Coordinates of C-alpha atoms and ligand atoms in Angstrom, one line a residue:
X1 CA 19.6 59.5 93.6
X2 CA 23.1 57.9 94.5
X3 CA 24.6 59.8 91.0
X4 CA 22.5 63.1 91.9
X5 CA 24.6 63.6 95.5
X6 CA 28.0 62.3 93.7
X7 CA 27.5 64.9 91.2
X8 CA 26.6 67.3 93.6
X9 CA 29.7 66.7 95.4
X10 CA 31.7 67.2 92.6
X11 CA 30.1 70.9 91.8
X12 CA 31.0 71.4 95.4
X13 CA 34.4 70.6 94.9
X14 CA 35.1 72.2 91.7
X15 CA 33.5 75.3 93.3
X16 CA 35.5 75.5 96.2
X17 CA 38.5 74.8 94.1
X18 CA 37.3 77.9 91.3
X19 CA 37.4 79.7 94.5
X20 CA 40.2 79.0 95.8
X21 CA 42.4 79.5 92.6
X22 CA 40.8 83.0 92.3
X23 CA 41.6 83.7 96.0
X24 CA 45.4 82.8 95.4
X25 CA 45.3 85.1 92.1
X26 CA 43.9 88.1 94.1
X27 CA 46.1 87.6 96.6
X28 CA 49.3 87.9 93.5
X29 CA 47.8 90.6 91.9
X30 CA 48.6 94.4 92.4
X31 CA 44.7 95.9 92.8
X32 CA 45.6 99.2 91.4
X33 CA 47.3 98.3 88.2
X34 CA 46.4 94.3 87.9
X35 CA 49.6 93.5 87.0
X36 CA 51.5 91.5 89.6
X37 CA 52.1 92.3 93.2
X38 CA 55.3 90.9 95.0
X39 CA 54.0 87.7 95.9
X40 CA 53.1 87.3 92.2
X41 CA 56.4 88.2 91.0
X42 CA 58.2 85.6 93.7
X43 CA 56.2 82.9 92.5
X44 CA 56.9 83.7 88.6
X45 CA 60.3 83.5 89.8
X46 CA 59.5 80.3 90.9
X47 CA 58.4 78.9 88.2
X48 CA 61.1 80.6 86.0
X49 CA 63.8 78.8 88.6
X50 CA 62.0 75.5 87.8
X51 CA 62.2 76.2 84.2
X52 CA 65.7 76.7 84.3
X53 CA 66.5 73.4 86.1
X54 CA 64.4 71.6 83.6
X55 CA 66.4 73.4 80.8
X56 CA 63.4 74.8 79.0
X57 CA 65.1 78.6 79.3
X58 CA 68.9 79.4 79.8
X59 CA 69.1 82.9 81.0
X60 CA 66.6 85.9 81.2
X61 CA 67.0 89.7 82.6
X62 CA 65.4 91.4 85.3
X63 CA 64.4 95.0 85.2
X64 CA 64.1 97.2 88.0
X65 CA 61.9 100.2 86.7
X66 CA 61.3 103.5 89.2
X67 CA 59.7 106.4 88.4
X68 CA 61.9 109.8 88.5
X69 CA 59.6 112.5 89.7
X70 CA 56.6 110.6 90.9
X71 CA 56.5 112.1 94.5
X72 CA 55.7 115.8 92.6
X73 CA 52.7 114.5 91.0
X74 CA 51.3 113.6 94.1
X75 CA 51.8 116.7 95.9
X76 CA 51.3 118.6 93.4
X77 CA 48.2 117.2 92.0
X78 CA 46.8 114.4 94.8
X79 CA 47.0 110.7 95.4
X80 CA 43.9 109.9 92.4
X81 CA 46.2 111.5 89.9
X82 CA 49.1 109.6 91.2
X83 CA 47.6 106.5 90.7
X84 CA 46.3 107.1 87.2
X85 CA 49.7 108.0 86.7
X86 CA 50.4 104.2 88.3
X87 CA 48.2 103.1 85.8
X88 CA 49.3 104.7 82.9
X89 CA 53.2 103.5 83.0
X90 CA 52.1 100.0 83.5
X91 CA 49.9 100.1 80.7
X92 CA 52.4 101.8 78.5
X93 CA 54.6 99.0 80.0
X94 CA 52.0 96.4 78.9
X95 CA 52.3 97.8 75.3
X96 CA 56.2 97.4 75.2
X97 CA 57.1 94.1 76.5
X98 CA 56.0 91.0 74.9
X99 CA 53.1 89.1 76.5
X100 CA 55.6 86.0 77.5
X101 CA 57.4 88.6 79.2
X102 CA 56.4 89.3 82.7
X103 CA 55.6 92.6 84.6
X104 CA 55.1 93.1 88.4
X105 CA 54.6 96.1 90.6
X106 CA 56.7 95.8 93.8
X107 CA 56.7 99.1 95.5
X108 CA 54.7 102.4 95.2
X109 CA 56.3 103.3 92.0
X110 CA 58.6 100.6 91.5
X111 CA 58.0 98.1 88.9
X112 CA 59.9 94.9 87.9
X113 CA 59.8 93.4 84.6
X114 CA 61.1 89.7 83.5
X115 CA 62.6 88.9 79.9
X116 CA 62.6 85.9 79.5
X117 CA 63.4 85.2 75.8
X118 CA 65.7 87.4 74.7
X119 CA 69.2 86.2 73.6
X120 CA 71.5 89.4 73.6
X121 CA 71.9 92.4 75.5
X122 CA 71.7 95.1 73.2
X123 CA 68.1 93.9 72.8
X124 CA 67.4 94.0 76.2
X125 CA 68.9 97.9 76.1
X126 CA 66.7 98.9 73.4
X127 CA 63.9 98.0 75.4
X128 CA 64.8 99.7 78.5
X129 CA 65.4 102.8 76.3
X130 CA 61.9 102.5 74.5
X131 CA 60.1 102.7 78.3
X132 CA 62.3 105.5 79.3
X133 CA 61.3 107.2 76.4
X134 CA 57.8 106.5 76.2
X135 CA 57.9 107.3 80.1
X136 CA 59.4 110.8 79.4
X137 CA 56.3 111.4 77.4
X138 CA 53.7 114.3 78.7
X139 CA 50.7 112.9 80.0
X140 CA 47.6 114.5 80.0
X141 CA 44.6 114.3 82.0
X142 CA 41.8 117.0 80.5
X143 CA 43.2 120.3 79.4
X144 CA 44.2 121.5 82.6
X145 CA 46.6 119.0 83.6
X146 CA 49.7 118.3 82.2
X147 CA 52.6 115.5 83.7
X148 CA 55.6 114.2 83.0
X149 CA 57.4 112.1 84.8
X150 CA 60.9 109.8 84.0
X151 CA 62.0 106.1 84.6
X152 CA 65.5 104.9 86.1
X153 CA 66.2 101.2 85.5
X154 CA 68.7 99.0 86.5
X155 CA 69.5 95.6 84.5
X156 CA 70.3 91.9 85.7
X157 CA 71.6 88.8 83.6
X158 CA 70.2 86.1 85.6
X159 CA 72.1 82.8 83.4
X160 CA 72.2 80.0 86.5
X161 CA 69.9 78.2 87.5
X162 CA 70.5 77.8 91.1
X163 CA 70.5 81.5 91.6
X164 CA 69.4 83.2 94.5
X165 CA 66.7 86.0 94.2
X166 CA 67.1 88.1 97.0
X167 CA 70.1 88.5 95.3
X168 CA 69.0 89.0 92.2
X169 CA 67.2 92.0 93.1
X170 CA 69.2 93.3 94.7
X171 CA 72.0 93.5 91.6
X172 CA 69.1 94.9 89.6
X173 CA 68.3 97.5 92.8
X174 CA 71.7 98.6 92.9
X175 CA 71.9 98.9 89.1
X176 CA 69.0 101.0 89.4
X177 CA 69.9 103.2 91.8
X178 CA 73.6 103.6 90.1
X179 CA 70.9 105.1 87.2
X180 CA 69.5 107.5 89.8
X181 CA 72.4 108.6 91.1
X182 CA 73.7 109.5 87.0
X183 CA 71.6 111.7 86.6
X184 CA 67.8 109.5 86.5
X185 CA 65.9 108.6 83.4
X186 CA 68.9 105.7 81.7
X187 CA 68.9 102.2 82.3
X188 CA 72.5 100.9 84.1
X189 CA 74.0 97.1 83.8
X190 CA 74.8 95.6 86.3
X191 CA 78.2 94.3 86.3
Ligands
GTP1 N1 49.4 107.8 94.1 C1 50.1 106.9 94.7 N2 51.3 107.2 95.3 C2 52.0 106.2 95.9 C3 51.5 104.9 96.0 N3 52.4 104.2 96.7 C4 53.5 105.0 97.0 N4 53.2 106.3 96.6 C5 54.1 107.5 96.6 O1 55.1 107.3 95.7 C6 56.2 108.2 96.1 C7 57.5 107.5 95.8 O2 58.5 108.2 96.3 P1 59.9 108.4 95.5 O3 60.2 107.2 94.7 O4 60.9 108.9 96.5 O5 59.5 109.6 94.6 P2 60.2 110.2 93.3 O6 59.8 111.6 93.2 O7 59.9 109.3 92.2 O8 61.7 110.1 93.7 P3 62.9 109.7 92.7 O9 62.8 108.2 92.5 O10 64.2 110.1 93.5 O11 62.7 110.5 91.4 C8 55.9 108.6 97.5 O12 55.5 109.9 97.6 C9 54.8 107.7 98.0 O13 53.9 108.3 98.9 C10 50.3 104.6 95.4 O14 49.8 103.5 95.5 N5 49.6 105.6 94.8

């Protein structure tokens, strides 16, 4: 009888702890696209920042991802179609970046992305270029509609470990908007 309550208090506890750990990952997740939400993305930092100290990783790059055009789609065609829009970039974004690597959407139609293993810039570059490509791609929903939309991103080195990432945002932010303000769908360094 004795070993029938234990037990019992053990499902209990497991139970409310299941719950609790899928509480916490609802409450990171972006419920549109199911990728990361900014919580999410601050505590991958986190962890990242911990990783760093330990010296399991050196460096990685951020990427500050916003869609060019996005506002159009919306008036032009409604909110539903905007978020399938949503939904299609991060997918597309799913398909390009590694699963290590880490994706988070922070804004309406901003997105942040985290390399983590990547040793050399001009790889980081090529990936950039790849989503702004496949971004610039016409997307089609039925026969009638037809969308196309762009990406502007701005790139970070992040190399110490006692970095700051307010900061680090906002070097990738600034990069991105240096992108918009060229001219939209490129990718900018920050330097
Ligand atoms: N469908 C949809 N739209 C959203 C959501 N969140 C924000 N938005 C819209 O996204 C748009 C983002 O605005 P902007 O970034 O200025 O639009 P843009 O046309 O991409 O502007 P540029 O970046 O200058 O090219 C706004 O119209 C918001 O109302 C969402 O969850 N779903």
């Amino acid at each position: 009888m004795e070993n029938k309550v234990l037990q019992g208090l053990v499902n209990d506890i497991t139970e409310r702890k299941m719950l609790e750990e899928s509480a916490n990952q609802l409450a990171m997740t972006d419920h549109l696209t199911n990728v990361a939400n900014r919580l999410g993305l601050e505590k991958n930092v986190a962890k990242i920042q911990f990783e760093m100290h330990a010296g399991l990783i050196g460096s990685f790059y951020v990427l500050m991802i916003d869609l060019d055009g996005f506002k159009a789609v919306n008036d032009q065609y409604g909110h539903e179609i905007g978020d399938k829009v949503l939904l299609h970039f991060t997918q597309l974004l799913s398909k390009i970046v590694r699963k290590s690597d880490f994706i988070a959407r922070t804004g309406g139609d901003e997105f942040v992305v985290i390399l983590k293993e990547v040793d050399a810039i001009e790889k980081v570059q090529h990936i950039a270029s790849k989503i702004i490509h496949e971004a610039s791609q016409m997307i089609e929903f039925g026969e009638s509609i037809q969308i196309q939309i762009g990406a502007s991103i701005g790139i970070n080195l992040v190399d110490q470990a006692n970095f700051d990432m307010a900061k680090v945002l906002q070097r990738a932010d600034e990069a991105m908007y240096y992108a918009k303000k060229s001219g939209k769908n490129r990718y900018h360094v920050f330097s």
